[in-house]
Tab-separated table of C-alpha atoms in Angstrom:
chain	number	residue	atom	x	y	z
B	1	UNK	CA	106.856	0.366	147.851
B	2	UNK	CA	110.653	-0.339	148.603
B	3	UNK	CA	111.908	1.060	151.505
B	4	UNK	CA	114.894	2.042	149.845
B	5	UNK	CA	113.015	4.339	146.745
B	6	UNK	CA	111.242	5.985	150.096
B	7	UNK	CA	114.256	6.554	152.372
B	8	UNK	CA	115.982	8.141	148.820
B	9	UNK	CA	112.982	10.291	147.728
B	10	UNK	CA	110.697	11.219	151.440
B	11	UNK	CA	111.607	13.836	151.936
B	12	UNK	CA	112.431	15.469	148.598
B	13	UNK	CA	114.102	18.503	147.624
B	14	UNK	CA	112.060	20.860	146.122
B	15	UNK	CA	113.239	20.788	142.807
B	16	UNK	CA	112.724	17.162	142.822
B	17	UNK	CA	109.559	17.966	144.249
B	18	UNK	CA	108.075	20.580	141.741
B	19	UNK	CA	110.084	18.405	138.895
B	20	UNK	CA	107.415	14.933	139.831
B	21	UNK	CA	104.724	17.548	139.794
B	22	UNK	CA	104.804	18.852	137.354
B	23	UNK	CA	104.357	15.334	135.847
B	24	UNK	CA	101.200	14.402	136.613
B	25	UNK	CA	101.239	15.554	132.806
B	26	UNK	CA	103.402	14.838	129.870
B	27	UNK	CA	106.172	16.660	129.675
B	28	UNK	CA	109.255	17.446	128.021
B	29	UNK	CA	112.355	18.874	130.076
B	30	UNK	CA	112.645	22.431	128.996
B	31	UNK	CA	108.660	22.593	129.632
B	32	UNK	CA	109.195	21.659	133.032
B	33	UNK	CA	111.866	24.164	133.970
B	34	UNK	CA	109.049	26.697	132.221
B	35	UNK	CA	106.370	25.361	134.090
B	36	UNK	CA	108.281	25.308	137.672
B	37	UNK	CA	109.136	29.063	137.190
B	38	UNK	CA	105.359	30.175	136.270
B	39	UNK	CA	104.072	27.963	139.039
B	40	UNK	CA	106.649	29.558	141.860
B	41	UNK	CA	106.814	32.912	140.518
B	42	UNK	CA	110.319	32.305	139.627
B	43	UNK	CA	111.357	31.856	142.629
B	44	UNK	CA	111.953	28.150	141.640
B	45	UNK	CA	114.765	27.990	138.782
B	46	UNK	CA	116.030	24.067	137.370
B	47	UNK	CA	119.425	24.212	135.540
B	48	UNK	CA	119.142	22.038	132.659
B	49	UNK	CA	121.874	19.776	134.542
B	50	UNK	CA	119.374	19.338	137.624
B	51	UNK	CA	116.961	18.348	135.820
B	52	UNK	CA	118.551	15.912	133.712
B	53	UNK	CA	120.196	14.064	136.270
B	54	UNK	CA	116.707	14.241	138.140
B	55	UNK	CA	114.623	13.274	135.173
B	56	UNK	CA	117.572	9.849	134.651
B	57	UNK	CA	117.426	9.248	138.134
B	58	UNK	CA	113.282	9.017	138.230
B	59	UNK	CA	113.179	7.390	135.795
B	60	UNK	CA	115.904	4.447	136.370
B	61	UNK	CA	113.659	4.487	139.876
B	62	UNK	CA	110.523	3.943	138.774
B	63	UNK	CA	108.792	6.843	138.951
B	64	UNK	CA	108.393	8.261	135.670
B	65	UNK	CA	108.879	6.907	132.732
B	66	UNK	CA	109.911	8.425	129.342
B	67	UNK	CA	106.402	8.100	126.960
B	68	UNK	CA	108.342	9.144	123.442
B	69	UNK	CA	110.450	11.116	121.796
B	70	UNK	CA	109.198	14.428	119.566
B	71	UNK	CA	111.756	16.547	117.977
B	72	UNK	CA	114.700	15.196	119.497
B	73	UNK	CA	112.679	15.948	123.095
B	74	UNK	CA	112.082	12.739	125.809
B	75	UNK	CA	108.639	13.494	127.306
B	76	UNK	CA	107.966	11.842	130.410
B	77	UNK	CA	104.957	11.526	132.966
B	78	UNK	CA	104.472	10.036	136.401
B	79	UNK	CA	104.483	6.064	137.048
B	80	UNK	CA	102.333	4.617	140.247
B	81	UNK	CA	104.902	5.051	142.391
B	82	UNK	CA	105.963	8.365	141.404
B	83	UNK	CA	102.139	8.850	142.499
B	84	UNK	CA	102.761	7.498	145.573
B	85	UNK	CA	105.841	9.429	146.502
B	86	UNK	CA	104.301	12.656	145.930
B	87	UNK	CA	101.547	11.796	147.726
B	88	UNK	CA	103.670	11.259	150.985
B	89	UNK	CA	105.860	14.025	150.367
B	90	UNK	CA	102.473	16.207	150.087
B	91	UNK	CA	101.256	14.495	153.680
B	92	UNK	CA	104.289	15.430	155.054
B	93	UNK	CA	104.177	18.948	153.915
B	94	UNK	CA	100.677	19.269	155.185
B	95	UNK	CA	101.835	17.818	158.598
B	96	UNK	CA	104.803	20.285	158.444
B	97	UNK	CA	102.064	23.301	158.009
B	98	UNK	CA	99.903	21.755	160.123
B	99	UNK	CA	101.575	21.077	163.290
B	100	UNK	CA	103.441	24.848	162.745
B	101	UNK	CA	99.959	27.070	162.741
B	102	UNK	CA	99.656	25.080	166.367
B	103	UNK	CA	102.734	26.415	167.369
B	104	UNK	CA	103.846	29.764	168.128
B	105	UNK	CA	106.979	30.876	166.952
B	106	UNK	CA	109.421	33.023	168.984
């Protein structure tokens, strides 16, 4: 992996975050905001502008890629390396969780 796609996307923001999720099926962009709000409760929103700009920028990275067009709709999924991002942002999450149930907080 480039360093560079790993210094921009490790760590992520969290709508970047729940937007490569929610990936790991096909999906369009308005069923990702929908999905992201069920899955947090709502406590998550994506602006259509957010997203966009996300979606463009994954995908002119590498780590989605648009898989056709329905309706006037892009629907996208993960790449490899979108994969492989997420799976380091998870590990650092964990780590984050991990090391803070070993501390105690004042």
């Amino acid at each position: 992996m480039e360093d560079r796609v790993r210094r921009v996307y490790v760590p992520m923001t969290e709508t970047g975050f729940y937007i490569l999720f929610s990936l790991k099926q096909e999906r369009h962009g308005y069923s990702i905001i929908q999905y992201v709000r069920r899955l947090t409760g709502g406590q998550v929103v994506i602006s259509a502008g957010t997203m966009y700009g996300t979606l463009a920028k994954m995908e002119k990275d590498g780590l989605i890629v648009c898989t056709r067009e329905e309706e006037k709709r892009k629907l996208y999924r993960q790449m490899p390396l979108g994969q492989e991002i997420l799976e380091l942002e998870l590990a650092r999450i964990r780590r984050l969780y991990k090391n803070s149930m070993g501390e105690e907080w004042s």
